[in-house]
Amino acid sequence: METKKRKISIIGSTGSIGTQALEVIEKLQDKFEIIALAGGSNIELLRQQAEKFNPKFIYASKPLTISGIKTADSLEEICSNKENDIILVAVSGKIGLKPTLKAIENGIDIALANKETLVMAGDIVMKKARENGVKIIPVDSEHCAIHQCIKDISQVEKLIITASGGPFLHKSVEEMKKATVAQALAHPRWHMGKKITVDSATLMNKGLEIIEAHHLFGFDYDKIDVVVHPQSIVHSAIEYVDGSVIAQLGLPSMHIPIQYAITYPQRFEGIKSKSFSFADIARLDFEKPDFEKFPCIKLAYQAGRTGGTATACLNAANEEAVFAFLDGKIKLYNIYEITAEMMSQHRVIENPTIDEIFATDEDVRRKTREHINKLIQKVQL
Ligand code: MG
């Protein structure tokens, strides 16, 4: 049976998730029609993608014209185009939030790879999605795994999110304190953007994923567990009320969750590179996370339980601290200390509006940068 092509736009087509999504779409050419590609600063890559995939629209943060392809004025314009069946939000950072809300208001399903959307404004985003009958399919491998495991959510007792543990899992706290940028970026399992790779080294990434899971699946924080699993084969699991545990397994490749999210509820062979073999994997290890060594997870639970603007504060302070670490201004361990300090100073707004969330974001970022500058000056004296 000839099925209708799914019309898709990609916000963030030149990033790590976006480029892999286009690899998936190239394999499944007869299943998709691209409405729009939106990229950031990598204009040359966006040009190549547009010439290859021939979308109806492009959007770039810098001027870019390609003959025969219309230029959208904004991400919001792309996300208001009701021709879209689904929009893959693959940008990182707060820039993903407003376009996602726009797409939801227009009844367009979302394949969501942008963590900030839920960490900053999960209550608002999920409420809008319910009101507009919009599906939000997670691309993040852990949430995609849980999405695949759930048959009847009312019978699920808890969510079990796996964490690879990052490059410092079995290193001492002392070694972690001395970690260089290169060491923090040497993730043993996943190749991702720099910011998320540093978050994976501090395990803040897992913290942000707990908050994402809370919003996506509507579970209390007490019902969301984290387990360290260094092989990254079990991508996450759920436990039913009767004690039965269902996990989703696969080789660590982002192609699989991206493809799942953009083709859901169908499945295709697509880009699958090799068959899964339990015998080749041979063993799977699990251990409790060390909350003392990786206190960012505790901080995220705390922000999540506090709610309101606390998670937007956590996100903004952490991101500014990660940028300072990547610039060589602070040590890896300072990321936690700085974020915790900003959290303790923050006056939480309950049930914030989107504008209040953005104002919190701006305010916390400014305060975090000031705090970091003071720290640097102290060290230099
Ligand atoms: Mg993840």
GROMACS .gro file of C-alpha atoms and ligand atoms in nm:
model
  382
    1MET     CA    1   0.000   0.000   0.000
    2GLU     CA    2   0.128   0.342  -0.095
    3THR     CA    3   0.143   0.552   0.222
    4LYS     CA    4   0.134   0.930   0.228
    5LYS     CA    5   0.469   1.098   0.277
    6ARG     CA    6   0.513   1.251   0.619
    7LYS     CA    7   0.582   1.624   0.595
    8ILE     CA    8   0.860   1.727   0.827
    9SER     CA    9   1.065   2.032   0.921
   10ILE     CA   10   1.391   2.024   1.112
   11ILE     CA   11   1.478   2.306   1.350
   12GLY     CA   12   1.853   2.272   1.396
   13SER     CA   13   1.937   2.068   1.086
   14THR     CA   14   2.312   2.137   1.098
   15GLY     CA   15   2.370   2.012   1.454
   16SER     CA   16   2.452   1.662   1.573
   17ILE     CA   17   2.088   1.543   1.591
   18GLY     CA   18   1.984   1.734   1.278
   19THR     CA   19   2.255   1.587   1.055
   20GLN     CA   20   2.179   1.235   1.180
   21ALA     CA   21   1.808   1.295   1.120
   22LEU     CA   22   1.886   1.383   0.759
   23GLU     CA   23   2.084   1.058   0.728
   24VAL     CA   24   1.773   0.874   0.847
   25ILE     CA   25   1.550   1.068   0.604
   26GLU     CA   26   1.790   0.999   0.316
   27LYS     CA   27   1.748   0.625   0.382
   28LEU     CA   28   1.370   0.666   0.402
   29GLN     CA   29   1.332   0.909   0.111
   30ASP     CA   30   0.998   0.767   0.000
   31LYS     CA   31   0.852   0.822   0.349
   32PHE     CA   32   0.928   1.193   0.397
   33GLU     CA   33   0.886   1.530   0.235
   34ILE     CA   34   1.091   1.809   0.389
   35ILE     CA   35   0.903   2.134   0.438
   36ALA     CA   36   1.180   2.336   0.601
   37LEU     CA   37   1.538   2.315   0.723
   38ALA     CA   38   1.659   2.565   0.980
   39GLY     CA   39   2.022   2.598   1.076
   40GLY     CA   40   2.237   2.823   1.286
   41SER     CA   41   2.584   2.951   1.213
   42ASN     CA   42   2.700   2.670   0.983
   43ILE     CA   43   2.570   2.835   0.666
   44GLU     CA   44   2.778   2.623   0.430
   45LEU     CA   45   2.638   2.297   0.568
   46LEU     CA   46   2.284   2.435   0.554
   47ARG     CA   47   2.340   2.529   0.189
   48GLN     CA   48   2.460   2.175   0.110
   49GLN     CA   49   2.163   2.024   0.293
   50ALA     CA   50   1.917   2.250   0.112
   51GLU     CA   51   2.067   2.168  -0.228
   52LYS     CA   52   2.054   1.796  -0.152
   53PHE     CA   53   1.711   1.770   0.014
   54ASN     CA   54   1.532   2.055  -0.164
   55PRO     CA   55   1.304   2.180   0.117
   56LYS     CA   56   1.032   2.437   0.047
   57PHE     CA   57   1.182   2.677   0.301
   58ILE     CA   58   1.509   2.742   0.471
   59TYR     CA   59   1.588   2.958   0.769
   60ALA     CA   60   1.937   3.062   0.870
   61SER     CA   61   2.053   3.289   1.147
   62LYS     CA   62   2.268   3.468   0.884
   63PRO     CA   63   2.152   3.578   0.538
   64LEU     CA   64   2.141   3.286   0.295
   65THR     CA   65   1.964   3.270  -0.039
   66ILE     CA   66   1.934   2.963  -0.256
   67SER     CA   67   1.752   2.990  -0.586
   68GLY     CA   68   1.422   2.807  -0.594
   69ILE     CA   69   1.394   2.782  -0.214
   70LYS     CA   70   1.198   3.034  -0.009
   71THR     CA   71   1.355   3.189   0.298
   72ALA     CA   72   1.148   3.188   0.617
   73ASP     CA   73   1.170   3.500   0.836
   74SER     CA   74   1.179   3.314   1.165
   75LEU     CA   75   1.166   2.973   1.330
   76GLU     CA   76   0.814   3.066   1.443
   77GLU     CA   77   0.709   3.108   1.080
   78ILE     CA   78   0.826   2.754   1.003
   79CYS     CA   79   0.648   2.621   1.310
   80SER     CA   80   0.322   2.798   1.215
   81ASN     CA   81   0.310   2.626   0.876
   82LYS     CA   82   0.027   2.376   0.911
   83GLU     CA   83   0.155   2.181   0.614
   84ASN     CA   84   0.392   2.016   0.863
   85ASP     CA   85   0.286   1.680   1.006
   86ILE     CA   86   0.578   1.680   1.247
   87ILE     CA   87   0.862   1.911   1.347
   88LEU     CA   88   1.192   1.781   1.477
   89VAL     CA   89   1.321   2.031   1.733
   90ALA     CA   90   1.692   1.954   1.733
   91VAL     CA   91   1.846   2.285   1.838
   92SER     CA   92   2.008   2.300   2.177
   93GLY     CA   93   1.937   2.576   2.424
   94LYS     CA   94   1.642   2.800   2.504
   95ILE     CA   95   1.605   2.898   2.138
   96GLY     CA   96   1.402   2.576   2.099
   97LEU     CA   97   1.125   2.675   2.338
   98LYS     CA   98   0.922   2.939   2.149
   99PRO     CA   99   0.918   2.756   1.812
  100THR     CA  100   0.806   2.438   1.993
  101LEU     CA  101   0.518   2.624   2.157
  102LYS     CA  102   0.423   2.775   1.821
  103ALA     CA  103   0.412   2.430   1.659
  104ILE     CA  104   0.200   2.295   1.946
  105GLU     CA  105  -0.046   2.586   1.912
  106ASN     CA  106  -0.079   2.493   1.544
  107GLY     CA  107  -0.152   2.129   1.626
  108ILE     CA  108   0.174   1.998   1.480
  109ASP     CA  109   0.333   1.691   1.642
  110ILE     CA  110   0.681   1.732   1.786
  111ALA     CA  111   0.984   1.505   1.781
  112LEU     CA  112   1.167   1.663   2.071
  113ALA     CA  113   1.544   1.656   2.106
  114ASN     CA  114   1.567   1.991   2.287
  115LYS     CA  115   1.600   1.936   2.663
  116GLU     CA  116   1.552   2.301   2.761
  117THR     CA  117   1.194   2.301   2.631
  118LEU     CA  118   1.084   2.070   2.911
  119VAL     CA  119   1.343   2.167   3.174
  120MET     CA  120   1.253   2.537   3.148
  121ALA     CA  121   0.881   2.517   3.078
  122GLY     CA  122   0.762   2.158   3.104
  123ASP     CA  123   0.434   2.239   3.278
  124ILE     CA  124   0.331   2.495   3.014
  125VAL     CA  125   0.450   2.286   2.717
  126MET     CA  126   0.278   1.964   2.825
  127LYS     CA  127  -0.046   2.143   2.915
  128LYS     CA  128  -0.054   2.310   2.572
  129ALA     CA  129   0.022   1.979   2.403
  130ARG     CA  130  -0.271   1.812   2.582
  131GLU     CA  131  -0.506   2.100   2.497
  132ASN     CA  132  -0.409   2.087   2.129
  133GLY     CA  133  -0.400   1.708   2.099
  134VAL     CA  134  -0.033   1.722   2.002
  135LYS     CA  135   0.200   1.424   2.043
  136ILE     CA  136   0.545   1.493   2.186
  137ILE     CA  137   0.773   1.206   2.093
  138PRO     CA  138   1.107   1.215   2.273
  139VAL     CA  139   1.432   1.181   2.081
  140ASP     CA  140   1.653   1.170   2.389
  141SER     CA  141   1.756   0.801   2.396
  142GLU     CA  142   1.641   0.738   2.756
  143HIS     CA  143   1.298   0.893   2.710
  144CYS     CA  144   1.260   0.732   2.371
  145ALA     CA  145   1.334   0.399   2.542
  146ILE     CA  146   1.067   0.462   2.806
  147HIS     CA  147   0.822   0.572   2.536
  148GLN     CA  148   0.884   0.240   2.360
  149CYS     CA  149   0.836   0.036   2.681
  150ILE     CA  150   0.507   0.191   2.795
  151LYS     CA  151   0.192   0.008   2.691
  152ASP     CA  152  -0.046   0.127   2.963
  153ILE     CA  153   0.099   0.418   3.156
  154SER     CA  154  -0.161   0.386   3.436
  155GLN     CA  155  -0.004   0.052   3.533
  156VAL     CA  156   0.355   0.177   3.544
  157GLU     CA  157   0.499   0.206   3.895
  158LYS     CA  158   0.829   0.376   3.818
  159LEU     CA  159   1.074   0.485   3.553
  160ILE     CA  160   1.435   0.366   3.557
  161ILE     CA  161   1.669   0.594   3.363
  162THR     CA  162   2.011   0.455   3.274
  163ALA     CA  163   2.328   0.664   3.277
  164SER     CA  164   2.656   0.566   3.114
  165GLY     CA  165   2.840   0.743   3.394
  166GLY     CA  166   3.056   0.947   3.155
  167PRO     CA  167   3.437   0.962   3.143
  168PHE     CA  168   3.487   0.999   3.521
  169LEU     CA  169   3.274   0.709   3.640
  170HIS     CA  170   3.560   0.515   3.796
  171LYS     CA  171   3.802   0.805   3.841
  172SER     CA  172   3.861   0.953   4.186
  173VAL     CA  173   3.707   1.284   4.292
  174GLU     CA  174   4.061   1.424   4.298
  175GLU     CA  175   4.116   1.328   3.934
  176MET     CA  176   3.780   1.472   3.846
  177LYS     CA  177   3.869   1.800   4.012
  178LYS     CA  178   4.180   1.825   3.794
  179ALA     CA  179   3.994   1.729   3.475
  180THR     CA  180   4.085   1.918   3.159
  181VAL     CA  181   3.835   2.019   2.892
  182ALA     CA  182   3.973   1.746   2.663
  183GLN     CA  183   3.919   1.480   2.930
  184ALA     CA  184   3.564   1.599   2.997
  185LEU     CA  185   3.489   1.590   2.624
  186ALA     CA  186   3.618   1.232   2.583
  187HIS     CA  187   3.284   1.057   2.637
  188PRO     CA  188   3.326   0.679   2.623
  189ARG     CA  189   2.994   0.596   2.449
  190TRP     CA  190   2.830   0.888   2.274
  191HIS     CA  191   2.952   1.154   2.032
  192MET     CA  192   2.749   1.466   2.097
  193GLY     CA  193   2.777   1.844   2.111
  194LYS     CA  194   3.023   1.995   2.362
  195LYS     CA  195   2.769   2.131   2.611
  196ILE     CA  196   2.583   1.802   2.652
  197THR     CA  197   2.913   1.612   2.668
  198VAL     CA  198   3.028   1.821   2.966
  199ASP     CA  199   2.682   1.768   3.121
  200SER     CA  200   2.738   1.395   3.076
  201ALA     CA  201   3.072   1.421   3.260
  202THR     CA  202   2.915   1.594   3.563
  203LEU     CA  203   2.597   1.380   3.527
  204MET     CA  204   2.396   1.705   3.512
  205ASN     CA  205   2.269   1.563   3.184
  206LYS     CA  206   2.104   1.284   3.384
  207GLY     CA  207   1.961   1.542   3.619
  208LEU     CA  208   1.806   1.733   3.328
  209GLU     CA  209   1.672   1.403   3.194
  210ILE     CA  210   1.497   1.330   3.525
  211ILE     CA  211   1.315   1.664   3.488
  212GLU     CA  212   1.234   1.585   3.124
  213ALA     CA  213   1.094   1.244   3.224
  214HIS     CA  214   0.881   1.399   3.498
  215HIS     CA  215   0.710   1.625   3.244
  216LEU     CA  216   0.689   1.384   2.951
  217PHE     CA  217   0.541   1.095   3.145
  218GLY     CA  218   0.385   1.274   3.444
  219PHE     CA  219   0.569   1.081   3.717
  220ASP     CA  220   0.659   1.215   4.062
  221TYR     CA  221   1.032   1.252   4.122
  222ASP     CA  222   1.012   0.973   4.384
  223LYS     CA  223   0.910   0.740   4.102
  224ILE     CA  224   1.205   0.820   3.875
  225ASP     CA  225   1.525   0.629   3.949
  226VAL     CA  226   1.869   0.650   3.794
  227VAL     CA  227   2.100   0.352   3.750
  228VAL     CA  228   2.452   0.364   3.610
  229HIS     CA  229   2.502   0.128   3.317
  230PRO     CA  230   2.841   0.184   3.152
  231GLN     CA  231   2.778  -0.016   2.831
  232SER     CA  232   2.484   0.206   2.723
  233ILE     CA  233   2.296  -0.093   2.579
  234VAL     CA  234   1.990  -0.074   2.805
  235HIS     CA  235   1.863   0.274   2.720
  236SER     CA  236   1.612   0.286   3.009
  237ALA     CA  237   1.336   0.076   3.163
  238ILE     CA  238   1.001   0.089   3.338
  239GLU     CA  239   0.866  -0.115   3.625
  240TYR     CA  240   0.500  -0.213   3.625
  241VAL     CA  241   0.293  -0.230   3.944
  242ASP     CA  242   0.329  -0.609   3.950
  243GLY     CA  243   0.709  -0.587   3.958
  244SER     CA  244   0.760  -0.675   3.592
  245VAL     CA  245   1.038  -0.468   3.433
  246ILE     CA  246   1.045  -0.382   3.062
  247ALA     CA  247   1.362  -0.233   2.918
  248GLN     CA  248   1.456  -0.113   2.570
  249LEU     CA  249   1.793  -0.230   2.441
  250GLY     CA  250   1.998  -0.142   2.137
  251LEU     CA  251   2.345  -0.048   2.022
  252PRO     CA  252   2.433   0.308   2.123
  253SER     CA  253   2.331   0.498   1.810
  254MET     CA  254   2.120   0.813   1.799
  255HIS     CA  255   1.988   0.710   1.456
  256ILE     CA  256   1.751   0.465   1.627
  257PRO     CA  257   1.572   0.708   1.863
  258ILE     CA  258   1.566   0.982   1.597
  259GLN     CA  259   1.409   0.744   1.346
  260TYR     CA  260   1.162   0.613   1.605
  261ALA     CA  261   1.051   0.966   1.692
  262ILE     CA  262   0.999   1.087   1.335
  263THR     CA  263   0.833   0.770   1.204
  264TYR     CA  264   0.622   0.685   1.513
  265PRO     CA  265   0.403   0.479   1.535
  266GLN     CA  266   0.551   0.301   1.234
  267ARG     CA  267   0.890   0.129   1.223
  268PHE     CA  268   1.120   0.079   0.925
  269GLU     CA  269   1.453  -0.086   0.867
  270GLY     CA  270   1.603   0.253   0.781
  271ILE     CA  271   1.961   0.311   0.879
  272LYS     CA  272   2.009   0.005   1.102
  273SER     CA  273   2.375  -0.085   1.052
  274LYS     CA  274   2.403  -0.423   1.219
  275SER     CA  275   2.199  -0.677   1.408
  276PHE     CA  276   2.188  -0.676   1.784
  277SER     CA  277   2.372  -0.967   1.944
  278PHE     CA  278   2.348  -1.046   2.316
  279ALA     CA  279   2.638  -1.288   2.275
  280ASP     CA  280   2.867  -1.018   2.129
  281ILE     CA  281   2.777  -0.778   2.410
  282ALA     CA  282   2.832  -1.064   2.660
  283ARG     CA  283   2.772  -0.862   2.975
  284LEU     CA  284   2.572  -0.572   3.107
  285ASP     CA  285   2.676  -0.399   3.429
  286PHE     CA  286   2.469  -0.182   3.661
  287GLU     CA  287   2.556   0.018   3.970
  288LYS     CA  288   2.408   0.284   4.194
  289PRO     CA  289   2.500   0.640   4.102
  290ASP     CA  290   2.742   0.806   4.345
  291PHE     CA  291   2.550   1.116   4.449
  292GLU     CA  292   2.844   1.250   4.650
  293LYS     CA  293   3.079   1.238   4.354
  294PHE     CA  294   2.810   1.356   4.109
  295PRO     CA  295   2.606   1.601   4.320
  296CYS     CA  296   2.451   1.759   4.009
  297ILE     CA  297   2.193   1.478   4.005
  298LYS     CA  298   2.081   1.569   4.357
  299LEU     CA  299   2.062   1.933   4.259
  300ALA     CA  300   1.836   1.847   3.966
  301TYR     CA  301   1.603   1.639   4.185
  302GLN     CA  302   1.588   1.932   4.424
  303ALA     CA  303   1.509   2.182   4.145
  304GLY     CA  304   1.247   1.947   4.001
  305ARG     CA  305   1.074   1.898   4.334
  306THR     CA  306   1.077   2.273   4.398
  307GLY     CA  307   0.919   2.335   4.056
  308GLY     CA  308   0.823   2.680   3.923
  309THR     CA  309   1.124   2.870   3.793
  310ALA     CA  310   1.373   2.654   3.990
  311THR     CA  311   1.445   2.428   3.692
  312ALA     CA  312   1.493   2.726   3.459
  313CYS     CA  313   1.742   2.860   3.715
  314LEU     CA  314   1.923   2.525   3.731
  315ASN     CA  315   1.944   2.512   3.353
  316ALA     CA  316   2.068   2.869   3.306
  317ALA     CA  317   2.329   2.860   3.584
  318ASN     CA  318   2.460   2.522   3.471
  319GLU     CA  319   2.486   2.628   3.108
  320GLU     CA  320   2.677   2.947   3.188
  321ALA     CA  321   2.911   2.748   3.416
  322VAL     CA  322   2.966   2.488   3.142
  323PHE     CA  323   3.055   2.766   2.894
  324ALA     CA  324   3.303   2.908   3.148
  325PHE     CA  325   3.456   2.560   3.190
  326LEU     CA  326   3.484   2.515   2.811
  327ASP     CA  327   3.656   2.859   2.798
  328GLY     CA  328   3.909   2.736   3.053
  329LYS     CA  329   3.792   2.987   3.317
  330ILE     CA  330   3.681   2.740   3.585
  331LYS     CA  331   3.733   2.374   3.684
  332LEU     CA  332   3.486   2.096   3.613
  333TYR     CA  333   3.392   2.071   3.978
  334ASN     CA  334   3.310   2.442   3.999
  335ILE     CA  335   3.013   2.380   3.769
  336TYR     CA  336   2.827   2.215   4.055
  337GLU     CA  337   2.933   2.471   4.314
  338ILE     CA  338   2.832   2.765   4.096
  339THR     CA  339   2.498   2.611   4.000
  340ALA     CA  340   2.419   2.525   4.363
  341GLU     CA  341   2.504   2.882   4.469
  342MET     CA  342   2.274   3.028   4.202
  343MET     CA  343   1.996   2.791   4.307
  344SER     CA  344   2.026   2.898   4.669
  345GLN     CA  345   2.004   3.268   4.570
  346HIS     CA  346   1.708   3.221   4.338
  347ARG     CA  347   1.363   3.337   4.447
  348VAL     CA  348   1.131   3.082   4.291
  349ILE     CA  349   0.819   3.196   4.104
  350GLU     CA  350   0.544   2.936   4.123
  351ASN     CA  351   0.338   2.871   3.808
  352PRO     CA  352   0.544   3.116   3.600
  353THR     CA  353   0.439   3.251   3.260
  354ILE     CA  354   0.667   3.198   2.960
  355ASP     CA  355   0.785   3.561   2.994
  356GLU     CA  356   0.873   3.506   3.360
  357ILE     CA  357   1.067   3.194   3.262
  358PHE     CA  358   1.268   3.385   3.002
  359ALA     CA  359   1.325   3.670   3.248
  360THR     CA  360   1.451   3.418   3.506
  361ASP     CA  361   1.681   3.269   3.243
  362GLU     CA  362   1.831   3.611   3.156
  363ASP     CA  363   1.862   3.715   3.519
  364VAL     CA  364   2.028   3.391   3.634
  365ARG     CA  365   2.270   3.393   3.339
  366ARG     CA  366   2.380   3.749   3.419
  367LYS     CA  367   2.423   3.669   3.790
  368THR     CA  368   2.611   3.349   3.709
  369ARG     CA  369   2.856   3.532   3.483
  370GLU     CA  370   2.909   3.799   3.751
  371HIS     CA  371   2.965   3.529   4.012
  372ILE     CA  372   3.216   3.350   3.787
  373ASN     CA  373   3.405   3.675   3.722
  374LYS     CA  374   3.432   3.735   4.096
  375LEU     CA  375   3.562   3.381   4.146
  376ILE     CA  376   3.825   3.431   3.876
  377GLN     CA  377   3.939   3.761   4.029
  378LYS     CA  378   3.972   3.596   4.370
  379VAL     CA  379   4.195   3.323   4.226
  380GLN     CA  380   4.414   3.579   4.052
  381LEU     CA  381   4.471   3.791   4.367
  382MG      MG  382   2.006   1.115   2.688
   0.00000   0.00000   0.00000
